[in-house]
Amino acid sequence: MADKGTTSDTGGGWTAAWELLLPTAAAPPRRRGRVLQSALREAVRSGRIAAGTRLPSSRELAADLGVSRGLVTDAYEQLTAEGYLRTARGAGTWVSATVRASAPPGDRERETPGDDPGSGFLPGTPDLSLFPRAAWSAAHRRALARLPHSGLGYPDPRGLRELRVAVAGLLSRRRGVVADPECVVICSGVAQAMTLLGLALGELGHRAMAVESPGSPEHTALLTAAGMAAVPVPLDAEGLDPAALAASGARAAQLTPSHQFPSGIAYSARRRSELLDWARAADGLLIEDDYDGDFRYDRAPVGALQGLDPARVAYAGSVSKSLAPGLRLGWLVVPGRLVARVVERKRTMDLGNPALDQALLAEFITRGDYDRQLRRCQRAYRERRDVLVAALGERFPGTEVSGIAAGLHIIARLPRRYGPERAFLERAARAGVGLRPLAAFGGDPARDGRVGLVMGYAHLPPARIVRAVGLLADAAHGE
Amino acid sequence: MADKGTTSDTGGGWTAAWELLLPTAAAPPRRRGRVLQSALREAVRSGRIAAGTRLPSSRELAADLGVSRGLVTDAYEQLTAEGYLRTARGAGTWVSATVRASAPPGDRERETPGDDPGSGFLPGTPDLSLFPRAAWSAAHRRALARLPHSGLGYPDPRGLRELRVAVAGLLSRRRGVVADPECVVICSGVAQAMTLLGLALGELGHRAMAVESPGSPEHTALLTAAGMAAVPVPLDAEGLDPAALAASGARAAQLTPSHQFPSGIAYSARRRSELLDWARAADGLLIEDDYDGDFRYDRAPVGALQGLDPARVAYAGSVSKSLAPGLRLGWLVVPGRLVARVVERKRTMDLGNPALDQALLAEFITRGDYDRQLRRCQRAYRERRDVLVAALGERFPGTEVSGIAAGLHIIARLPRRYGPERAFLERAARAGVGLRPLAAFGGDPARDGRVGLVMGYAHLPPARIVRAVGLLADAAHGE
């Protein structure tokens, strides 16, 4: 009765979690209790043992693991006290129905809104259920089969040449980036790109970098960690204010010209040219964060700023919005004079991105899978945007939406009667709908008593968008 | 004749390289020539079109790619001039036999000796042909199938909890490391671990770190980039000299106590305890680089130093020697008081390692695949070590070998009659056998006129070891 067959009978979820518990027996005796508890807790938290699964009896599990029965009893009691398990006389022990499969409390993963129907419109996440699992798996198999043995050695810190060629082609074709593969550096995303540039510019004597206000607070934190002061420079309707930039003292500026985050504006042609004039005159550098440049819905894409003057613009992008942020794969296209410094920083940071991941992405791009994925997301996100805009029009008449031509979020300005903003946000939070105000991003150029919201919609299926707007409207009317 | 079937007929290598050339047509007209040349050059360099492969005619390739024939003719001429291609009237164009499939000149990949029979005994690389491709591919498929959608979101910068639990179990079981999953940080290898620790200690006021002399010059470069001075401290037969360490002024020291690199000694029990006494008295930190702790051949493994005092030792390791350096996956176990700082540095560096790679490795470890791989490598490497030691004994009588109980390299001291060292190394280089002297690592504790060599053997099949030792012996005798 104590063989492995017994415990497997308690359910498929249990079988899958079984091997998580195996390290218990191998641990030194005095640590076994702790190892077992932590492994069991993790199996429940991660969803590898589903809610409702009945666990084997303490006697069975102890025999299977080759540990004392008291150890298992203790673990069951501890996890019951913590709420992961439930016990009833005669009915055994099972996984509590109140445990939601998720990362442990305090983990960043909790912030991923995609899986949580109550999280609402927090911006920044694509729909992770659109990730092309089958195609990705097939590309992994092909890339691994094709990679020569030497391709498993220490990577080139610049990135796999095959991927740099593929990315250069992709960016040139889709975004009008002038990308010589020799100037492409593969990195782990836009965040790392900013850190690399901050460090490289620091070596050249830069002490400050201008950032957009409103803008992404995260970039400011990254620059600070790289030893660079972030100087907020205000926007107007055409983009970053060039006079304020000139007065800032910074010789580098970080921009989101295709779809400013969070305001959603696209920089005007005149403003682009003014900023490039500044960069040339100041021997400066513009850093183009093309975080959602892949998604544009109603008109021809605005080409990348970098294409206008590759010597004065560094361009950064990633697969975080088109595939998944968890892949940690991105690229940086830098002016020739900065390549060596950036690559040396990449080298001392991590010696280069994982080789096989890079071969996989190269495969995925060159076979056309990446373009297919972009088309698929583009269709889904355009529909969601339309649904959100329509729902706001219906439930919040008079709302002004902007920044809707591209990206994964819009700006909504609700009429004054829904304010004050703080009270509105409190009612939304009580209704369980996550919302972030424009003011949270360091400034609101059109502050006029209306409620200004940055609403991410890409992660929400249309029906959930309608439902969440409905909840908001009910809450706003005090129901 | 101009359909795709035609070009595929010229060889399988060509078919595999085909899609590398596809970005050509998508490039803007004025850049097409450059894109084609660079893609073709890369296909040859990377070995995706093998030496001797006949290329399609310029007319056929132009038709297949949908570009002008002149563009293809130009590309063929340019690459012929550069030596990648050869042309003969009536015989067409083929890949030159002198091109060796490898990364472009100057790339770090050139240093990977595994694929180059002439490279000899340069240390640091495992046998990449032992990488378990089928098991890795299966684990990728399973991990992806099992990962919830939220697992594709921004990762926890500390690392996937499932992997931290698996690594903690692995290190506890195999190396005697005291590893609470809360103190494990997943990183991209030992190099990044050193950078992270350097930065975190810098925040705490450390300005210098002691490093072993002789030791790894690469670590010194990493510390410098992290703003930390590397202070070389000499070794004696038992390990790092504690008096010299105390005199160095550093409050942190980087060590390879299980199999010192390059000398191959294992730190004595007395020395371990003296160094821990120093760390406690100086409020210091020992950093244990367990770079090849997985491989030990003749006696029970020396447990990790960390197990003796987890509050005073940070432990770093990776899969670079057991699986492949190209995976860029490693771990750091840090004392609780340093966790938050190290994780924050990891976050600003890259937001965390790729999520799917982590899920894959967790799967690989928990199913026992990792242990299987270690056993397989251990068998292969023990045999190679025995073959090398025997061949040296036969062809270089009187040679003293040491550091042979573990790791992927040995130290060989050839009798004086083979010296002087410099002349010996020159003869070896002329014979095409790569060799690195002990002196290249910043000191040789037993400098006595003998030729001291650090000989890596793990990447060489036994027959090649015998052949290379034979070549060396012939060269040494002036043949």
PDB file of N, CA, C and O in Angstrom, chain B residues 7 9 13 27 29 38 47 67 70 75 110 126 145 164 198 271 288 295 354 380 385 392 398 422:
ATOM      1  N   THR B   7      17.765  25.806 -56.399  1.00  0.00           N
ATOM      2  CA  THR B   7      18.857  26.125 -55.486  1.00  0.00           C
ATOM      3  C   THR B   7      19.020  25.064 -54.410  1.00  0.00           C
ATOM      4  O   THR B   7      20.126  24.781 -53.992  1.00  0.00           O
ATOM      5  N   ASP B   9      18.892  22.049 -54.818  1.00  0.00           N
ATOM      6  CA  ASP B   9      19.665  20.952 -55.382  1.00  0.00           C
ATOM      7  C   ASP B   9      21.165  21.098 -55.157  1.00  0.00           C
ATOM      8  O   ASP B   9      21.903  20.127 -55.254  1.00  0.00           O
ATOM      9  N   GLY B  13      23.407  22.063 -47.145  1.00  0.00           N
ATOM     10  CA  GLY B  13      23.966  23.228 -46.453  1.00  0.00           C
ATOM     11  C   GLY B  13      23.358  24.500 -46.994  1.00  0.00           C
ATOM     12  O   GLY B  13      23.073  25.440 -46.256  1.00  0.00           O
ATOM     13  N   ALA B  27      14.903  44.602 -47.418  1.00  0.00           N
ATOM     14  CA  ALA B  27      15.677  45.806 -47.092  1.00  0.00           C
ATOM     15  C   ALA B  27      15.361  46.908 -48.100  1.00  0.00           C
ATOM     16  O   ALA B  27      14.954  46.631 -49.227  1.00  0.00           O
ATOM     17  N   PRO B  29      15.933  49.445 -51.046  1.00  0.00           N
ATOM     18  CA  PRO B  29      16.743  49.169 -52.230  1.00  0.00           C
ATOM     19  C   PRO B  29      18.226  49.539 -52.075  1.00  0.00           C
ATOM     20  O   PRO B  29      19.098  48.719 -52.371  1.00  0.00           O
ATOM     21  N   SER B  38      26.428  40.730 -46.429  1.00  0.00           N
ATOM     22  CA  SER B  38      26.698  40.415 -45.033  1.00  0.00           C
ATOM     23  C   SER B  38      26.012  39.108 -44.628  1.00  0.00           C
ATOM     24  O   SER B  38      26.573  38.303 -43.880  1.00  0.00           O
ATOM     25  N   GLY B  47      29.374  28.415 -40.902  1.00  0.00           N
ATOM     26  CA  GLY B  47      29.362  27.014 -41.301  1.00  0.00           C
ATOM     27  C   GLY B  47      28.005  26.552 -41.786  1.00  0.00           C
ATOM     28  O   GLY B  47      27.799  25.361 -42.042  1.00  0.00           O
ATOM     29  N   VAL B  67      15.545  39.890 -56.374  1.00  0.00           N
ATOM     30  CA  VAL B  67      16.395  41.092 -56.461  1.00  0.00           C
ATOM     31  C   VAL B  67      17.085  41.073 -57.834  1.00  0.00           C
ATOM     32  O   VAL B  67      16.992  40.093 -58.586  1.00  0.00           O
ATOM     33  N   GLY B  70      22.484  41.885 -60.886  1.00  0.00           N
ATOM     34  CA  GLY B  70      23.726  42.620 -60.625  1.00  0.00           C
ATOM     35  C   GLY B  70      24.095  42.615 -59.140  1.00  0.00           C
ATOM     36  O   GLY B  70      25.269  42.526 -58.778  1.00  0.00           O
ATOM     37  N   ALA B  75      27.800  40.707 -55.013  1.00  0.00           N
ATOM     38  CA  ALA B  75      28.040  40.022 -53.739  1.00  0.00           C
ATOM     39  C   ALA B  75      29.027  38.873 -53.931  1.00  0.00           C
ATOM     40  O   ALA B  75      29.962  38.691 -53.144  1.00  0.00           O
ATOM     41  N   ARG B 110      36.085  32.528 -31.037  1.00  0.00           N
ATOM     42  CA  ARG B 110      37.306  31.924 -31.566  1.00  0.00           C
ATOM     43  C   ARG B 110      38.075  31.203 -30.481  1.00  0.00           C
ATOM     44  O   ARG B 110      38.817  30.263 -30.752  1.00  0.00           O
ATOM     45  N   PRO B 126      34.102  22.873 -21.215  1.00  0.00           N
ATOM     46  CA  PRO B 126      33.707  21.462 -21.150  1.00  0.00           C
ATOM     47  C   PRO B 126      33.555  20.923 -22.571  1.00  0.00           C
ATOM     48  O   PRO B 126      33.722  21.658 -23.537  1.00  0.00           O
ATOM     49  N   ALA B 145       4.760  23.725 -21.622  1.00  0.00           N
ATOM     50  CA  ALA B 145       3.385  23.240 -21.530  1.00  0.00           C
ATOM     51  C   ALA B 145       2.818  23.480 -20.136  1.00  0.00           C
ATOM     52  O   ALA B 145       1.617  23.675 -19.965  1.00  0.00           O
ATOM     53  N   ARG B 164      14.605  28.170  -7.602  1.00  0.00           N
ATOM     54  CA  ARG B 164      15.375  28.408  -6.382  1.00  0.00           C
ATOM     55  C   ARG B 164      15.239  27.231  -5.430  1.00  0.00           C
ATOM     56  O   ARG B 164      16.207  26.823  -4.780  1.00  0.00           O
ATOM     57  N   GLY B 198      30.142  42.500  -6.180  1.00  0.00           N
ATOM     58  CA  GLY B 198      31.017  43.671  -6.177  1.00  0.00           C
ATOM     59  C   GLY B 198      30.201  44.944  -5.979  1.00  0.00           C
ATOM     60  O   GLY B 198      30.546  45.806  -5.160  1.00  0.00           O
ATOM     61  N   ARG B 271      43.031  25.606   6.903  1.00  0.00           N
ATOM     62  CA  ARG B 271      42.980  26.893   6.216  1.00  0.00           C
ATOM     63  C   ARG B 271      41.549  27.431   6.116  1.00  0.00           C
ATOM     64  O   ARG B 271      41.286  28.608   6.271  1.00  0.00           O
ATOM     65  N   GLU B 288      32.833  32.185  -2.408  1.00  0.00           N
ATOM     66  CA  GLU B 288      33.270  30.879  -2.875  1.00  0.00           C
ATOM     67  C   GLU B 288      32.822  30.673  -4.319  1.00  0.00           C
ATOM     68  O   GLU B 288      31.628  30.577  -4.593  1.00  0.00           O
ATOM     69  N   PHE B 295      32.722  18.208 -10.382  1.00  0.00           N
ATOM     70  CA  PHE B 295      33.540  17.128 -10.913  1.00  0.00           C
ATOM     71  C   PHE B 295      34.666  16.765  -9.955  1.00  0.00           C
ATOM     72  O   PHE B 295      35.584  17.535  -9.714  1.00  0.00           O
ATOM     73  N   PRO B 354      15.731  35.002 -17.882  1.00  0.00           N
ATOM     74  CA  PRO B 354      14.569  34.577 -18.666  1.00  0.00           C
ATOM     75  C   PRO B 354      13.750  33.507 -17.942  1.00  0.00           C
ATOM     76  O   PRO B 354      14.290  32.529 -17.426  1.00  0.00           O
ATOM     77  N   ALA B 380      33.140  10.585 -18.472  1.00  0.00           N
ATOM     78  CA  ALA B 380      33.935  10.971 -19.636  1.00  0.00           C
ATOM     79  C   ALA B 380      35.195  11.710 -19.206  1.00  0.00           C
ATOM     80  O   ALA B 380      36.302  11.441 -19.704  1.00  0.00           O
ATOM     81  N   ARG B 385      41.105  12.513 -18.171  1.00  0.00           N
ATOM     82  CA  ARG B 385      42.183  12.859 -17.245  1.00  0.00           C
ATOM     83  C   ARG B 385      43.187  11.714 -17.157  1.00  0.00           C
ATOM     84  O   ARG B 385      44.399  11.914 -17.260  1.00  0.00           O
ATOM     85  N   LEU B 392      51.275  11.876 -20.657  1.00  0.00           N
ATOM     86  CA  LEU B 392      52.375  12.729 -20.195  1.00  0.00           C
ATOM     87  C   LEU B 392      53.475  11.869 -19.580  1.00  0.00           C
ATOM     88  O   LEU B 392      54.671  12.099 -19.804  1.00  0.00           O
ATOM     89  N   GLY B 398      59.116  11.919 -16.006  1.00  0.00           N
ATOM     90  CA  GLY B 398      59.559  12.817 -14.934  1.00  0.00           C
ATOM     91  C   GLY B 398      58.626  13.981 -14.693  1.00  0.00           C
ATOM     92  O   GLY B 398      58.838  14.786 -13.789  1.00  0.00           O
ATOM     93  N   ARG B 422      59.669  29.472 -22.158  1.00  0.00           N
ATOM     94  CA  ARG B 422      59.288  30.293 -23.294  1.00  0.00           C
ATOM     95  C   ARG B 422      59.566  29.587 -24.625  1.00  0.00           C
ATOM     96  O   ARG B 422      58.731  29.574 -25.527  1.00  0.00           O
TER      97      ARG B 422
END
